[in-house]
Amino acid sequence: MRRSGELVQWNDGRGFGFVRDNDGKRYFVHISSIRRARARPQQGDRLTFDPASDEAGRSVAQSVVLLDVAPAARTAPPRSADAGGIPVGLLPRLFGAALIILAALAATQLRLAPTWVLIAYLVLGIVSIGLYWADKRAAEGGRWRIAENSLHLADLIGGIAGGLVAQALLRHKVRKPAFWVYSWLIATMHFTGLVLVSLGFWRLPPVLWPN
């Protein structure tokens, strides 16, 4: 049976929030469960929905219909770069990831680093992308998140190229200055080290490459 309620919490950037029905019960709601409306949801919106439960037994709102949306004051804002395509502000992350992979490729092609270095950057990059994706899904689903220190650690040990790609394509962790500052510090450290190896100014220790 459909119920009426109010959107008491909404994170527009992540596309989820919580609904409280007229009896005071809270339900998780995702943007994908909201039927097309003339405006983006906002805290305080009145709505109707079908109550349901997800796989974890959590109460969720489905087939949500927004009510009392003012046609003029609440029309959807112009489509920004975040709504589709690759936002201009995120292009530097893709460029930085490409530079790191190219630097690793150059070091191996010049025989100044073993092939496994390039393979490690690619494999660990995929691991980082997976971690970022899992964290974003957890955030959207209101589940337990991956610690930011774990994401940084995955980037630090070699997954930084994938981490930058994930931030850009998933639009994840890009609005937290403290996080992306550390990401760029890690990226700068890896790129600088690879350039020094490629130019012959720094040789890998024998324990890493006994040539």
Short mmCIF file of C-alpha atoms in Angstrom, two decimals:
data_model
loop_
_atom_site.label_atom_id
_atom_site.label_comp_id
_atom_site.label_asym_id
_atom_site.label_seq_id
_atom_site.Cartn_x
_atom_site.Cartn_y
_atom_site.Cartn_z
CA MET A 1 0.00 0.00 0.00
CA ARG A 2 1.38 3.42 -0.96
CA ARG A 3 2.38 5.75 1.81
CA SER A 4 2.89 9.48 2.11
CA GLY A 5 5.85 11.13 3.73
CA GLU A 6 8.55 13.78 3.66
CA LEU A 7 12.10 13.77 2.32
CA VAL A 8 13.92 14.53 5.57
CA GLN A 9 17.49 14.09 4.29
CA TRP A 10 18.90 14.36 0.76
CA ASN A 11 22.45 14.28 -0.65
CA ASP A 12 22.03 15.59 -4.19
CA GLY A 13 25.68 14.97 -5.09
CA ARG A 14 25.38 11.26 -4.29
CA GLY A 15 21.75 10.89 -5.25
CA PHE A 16 20.29 9.35 -2.10
CA GLY A 17 18.56 10.30 1.12
CA PHE A 18 15.91 9.28 3.63
CA VAL A 19 12.14 9.53 3.73
CA ARG A 20 10.00 9.66 6.87
CA ASP A 21 6.42 8.52 6.50
CA ASN A 22 3.46 9.95 8.39
CA ASP A 23 3.97 7.36 11.14
CA GLY A 24 7.56 8.45 11.72
CA LYS A 25 9.29 5.47 10.08
CA ARG A 26 12.40 6.18 7.97
CA TYR A 27 13.12 4.71 4.53
CA PHE A 28 16.23 4.87 2.39
CA VAL A 29 15.60 6.33 -1.08
CA HIS A 30 17.86 6.42 -4.16
CA ILE A 31 17.48 8.79 -7.08
CA SER A 32 16.82 5.83 -9.37
CA SER A 33 13.63 5.07 -7.39
CA ILE A 34 12.19 8.56 -7.98
CA ARG A 35 9.95 8.92 -10.98
CA ARG A 36 10.65 11.73 -13.43
CA ALA A 37 9.88 15.14 -12.00
CA ARG A 38 10.28 18.72 -13.13
CA ALA A 39 12.89 19.38 -10.45
CA ARG A 40 15.60 17.67 -8.43
CA PRO A 41 14.50 16.36 -5.01
CA GLN A 42 15.08 18.65 -2.05
CA GLN A 43 14.86 18.17 1.68
CA GLY A 44 11.34 18.93 2.82
CA ASP A 45 9.62 17.65 -0.32
CA ARG A 46 6.34 15.84 0.19
CA LEU A 47 6.04 12.55 -1.65
CA THR A 48 4.29 9.22 -1.98
CA PHE A 49 6.06 5.86 -2.29
CA ASP A 50 5.79 2.10 -2.09
CA PRO A 51 7.49 0.66 1.02
CA ALA A 52 9.84 -2.26 0.43
CA SER A 53 12.95 -3.98 1.80
CA ASP A 54 16.33 -4.52 0.16
CA GLU A 55 18.57 -7.59 0.35
CA ALA A 56 19.91 -6.52 3.74
CA GLY A 57 16.40 -6.12 5.16
CA ARG A 58 16.64 -2.34 5.19
CA SER A 59 13.44 -0.34 4.64
CA VAL A 60 13.54 1.42 1.26
CA ALA A 61 11.17 3.64 -0.68
CA GLN A 62 10.34 2.66 -4.27
CA SER A 63 8.28 4.21 -7.08
CA VAL A 64 8.61 7.59 -5.38
CA VAL A 65 6.48 10.46 -6.68
CA LEU A 66 7.33 14.01 -5.62
CA LEU A 67 4.42 16.26 -4.64
CA ASP A 68 4.06 20.03 -4.26
CA VAL A 69 6.88 20.93 -6.67
CA ALA A 70 6.70 24.59 -7.66
CA PRO A 71 7.08 24.76 -11.45
CA ALA A 72 8.98 28.05 -11.56
CA ALA A 73 11.09 28.17 -8.43
CA ARG A 74 12.06 24.49 -8.55
CA THR A 75 12.75 23.85 -12.21
CA ALA A 76 15.82 21.72 -12.72
CA PRO A 77 19.04 23.74 -13.03
CA PRO A 78 20.86 23.85 -16.35
CA ARG A 79 22.71 20.66 -17.11
CA SER A 80 26.25 20.99 -15.85
CA ALA A 81 29.36 19.10 -16.76
CA ASP A 82 28.73 16.76 -13.82
CA ALA A 83 25.48 15.59 -15.39
CA GLY A 84 27.07 13.89 -18.34
CA GLY A 85 30.38 13.39 -20.08
CA ILE A 86 33.67 14.14 -18.38
CA PRO A 87 33.69 17.40 -16.36
CA VAL A 88 36.42 19.78 -17.41
CA GLY A 89 37.74 19.99 -13.85
CA LEU A 90 38.37 16.24 -13.84
CA LEU A 91 40.34 16.07 -17.07
CA PRO A 92 43.63 16.76 -15.20
CA ARG A 93 43.12 13.48 -13.33
CA LEU A 94 42.88 11.52 -16.58
CA PHE A 95 45.88 13.41 -17.93
CA GLY A 96 47.86 12.68 -14.75
CA ALA A 97 47.00 8.98 -14.92
CA ALA A 98 48.13 8.86 -18.56
CA LEU A 99 51.43 10.57 -17.71
CA ILE A 100 52.17 8.03 -14.97
CA ILE A 101 51.50 5.05 -17.26
CA LEU A 102 53.53 6.64 -20.08
CA ALA A 103 56.42 7.29 -17.69
CA ALA A 104 56.33 3.65 -16.56
CA LEU A 105 56.21 2.54 -20.19
CA ALA A 106 59.19 4.75 -21.05
CA ALA A 107 61.24 3.38 -18.17
CA THR A 108 60.62 -0.21 -19.28
CA GLN A 109 61.16 0.49 -22.98
CA LEU A 110 64.49 2.16 -22.21
CA ARG A 111 65.40 -0.95 -20.19
CA LEU A 112 65.91 1.17 -17.11
CA ALA A 113 63.17 -0.68 -15.25
CA PRO A 114 61.85 -4.24 -15.47
CA THR A 115 58.62 -4.99 -17.33
CA TRP A 116 56.88 -5.92 -14.11
CA VAL A 117 56.92 -2.24 -13.09
CA LEU A 118 54.53 -1.34 -15.90
CA ILE A 119 52.42 -4.44 -15.25
CA ALA A 120 52.26 -3.57 -11.55
CA TYR A 121 50.99 -0.06 -12.28
CA LEU A 122 48.28 -1.46 -14.56
CA VAL A 123 47.18 -4.26 -12.23
CA LEU A 124 47.25 -2.14 -9.07
CA GLY A 125 45.46 0.60 -10.98
CA ILE A 126 42.62 -1.81 -11.70
CA VAL A 127 42.55 -2.75 -8.01
CA SER A 128 42.27 0.93 -7.06
CA ILE A 129 39.43 1.45 -9.54
CA GLY A 130 37.62 -1.49 -7.95
CA LEU A 131 38.05 -0.04 -4.46
CA TYR A 132 36.79 3.39 -5.50
CA TRP A 133 33.83 1.80 -7.27
CA ALA A 134 32.98 -0.31 -4.22
CA ASP A 135 33.22 2.74 -1.95
CA LYS A 136 30.95 4.80 -4.20
CA ARG A 137 28.40 1.98 -4.33
CA ALA A 138 28.54 1.70 -0.54
CA ALA A 139 28.00 5.46 -0.22
CA GLU A 140 24.99 5.36 -2.54
CA GLY A 141 23.57 2.38 -0.69
CA GLY A 142 24.20 3.73 2.80
CA ARG A 143 26.45 0.76 3.62
CA TRP A 144 29.81 0.50 5.41
CA ARG A 145 32.42 2.58 3.55
CA ILE A 146 36.04 1.84 2.64
CA ALA A 147 38.35 3.96 4.78
CA GLU A 148 40.00 6.85 2.96
CA ASN A 149 43.37 5.70 4.31
CA SER A 150 42.82 2.38 2.52
CA LEU A 151 42.15 4.18 -0.76
CA HIS A 152 45.29 6.27 -0.29
CA LEU A 153 47.31 3.15 0.54
CA ALA A 154 46.13 1.40 -2.62
CA ASP A 155 47.19 4.47 -4.62
CA LEU A 156 50.51 4.76 -2.79
CA ILE A 157 51.66 1.20 -3.50
CA GLY A 158 51.16 1.69 -7.23
CA GLY A 159 47.46 2.05 -7.98
CA ILE A 160 47.56 5.83 -8.29
CA ALA A 161 46.87 5.89 -12.05
CA GLY A 162 43.72 3.84 -11.51
CA GLY A 163 42.80 5.97 -8.51
CA LEU A 164 42.90 9.14 -10.60
CA VAL A 165 40.87 7.48 -13.37
CA ALA A 166 38.27 6.32 -10.83
CA GLN A 167 37.99 9.79 -9.31
CA ALA A 168 37.40 11.26 -12.75
CA LEU A 169 35.01 8.72 -14.26
CA LEU A 170 33.10 7.89 -11.07
CA ARG A 171 33.16 11.54 -9.86
CA HIS A 172 34.15 10.17 -6.46
CA LYS A 173 36.16 11.95 -3.76
CA VAL A 174 36.57 15.01 -6.00
CA ARG A 175 34.86 17.50 -3.68
CA LYS A 176 37.07 16.76 -0.66
CA PRO A 177 40.20 18.97 -0.84
CA ALA A 178 42.02 17.04 1.88
CA PHE A 179 41.57 13.82 -0.09
CA TRP A 180 42.57 15.01 -3.54
CA VAL A 181 45.57 16.93 -2.18
CA TYR A 182 46.96 13.63 -0.89
CA SER A 183 46.08 11.98 -4.20
CA TRP A 184 48.05 14.57 -6.16
CA LEU A 185 50.99 14.31 -3.76
CA ILE A 186 51.07 10.55 -4.35
CA ALA A 187 50.73 11.04 -8.12
CA THR A 188 53.54 13.61 -8.15
CA MET A 189 55.81 11.30 -6.16
CA HIS A 190 55.24 8.37 -8.53
CA PHE A 191 55.58 10.44 -11.70
CA THR A 192 58.77 12.14 -10.46
CA GLY A 193 60.31 8.79 -9.52
CA LEU A 194 59.49 7.27 -12.90
CA VAL A 195 60.90 10.27 -14.76
CA LEU A 196 64.13 10.09 -12.76
CA VAL A 197 64.42 6.39 -13.62
CA SER A 198 63.69 7.05 -17.31
CA LEU A 199 66.36 9.76 -17.46
CA GLY A 200 68.92 7.56 -15.74
CA PHE A 201 69.22 9.78 -12.66
CA TRP A 202 67.96 7.07 -10.34
CA ARG A 203 68.43 3.31 -10.55
CA LEU A 204 66.13 0.82 -8.95
CA PRO A 205 67.77 -0.94 -5.99
CA PRO A 206 69.07 -4.48 -6.69
CA VAL A 207 66.41 -5.97 -4.48
CA LEU A 208 63.81 -4.74 -6.99
CA TRP A 209 65.81 -5.32 -10.17
CA PRO A 210 68.93 -7.50 -9.85
CA ASN A 211 70.26 -6.81 -13.38
#
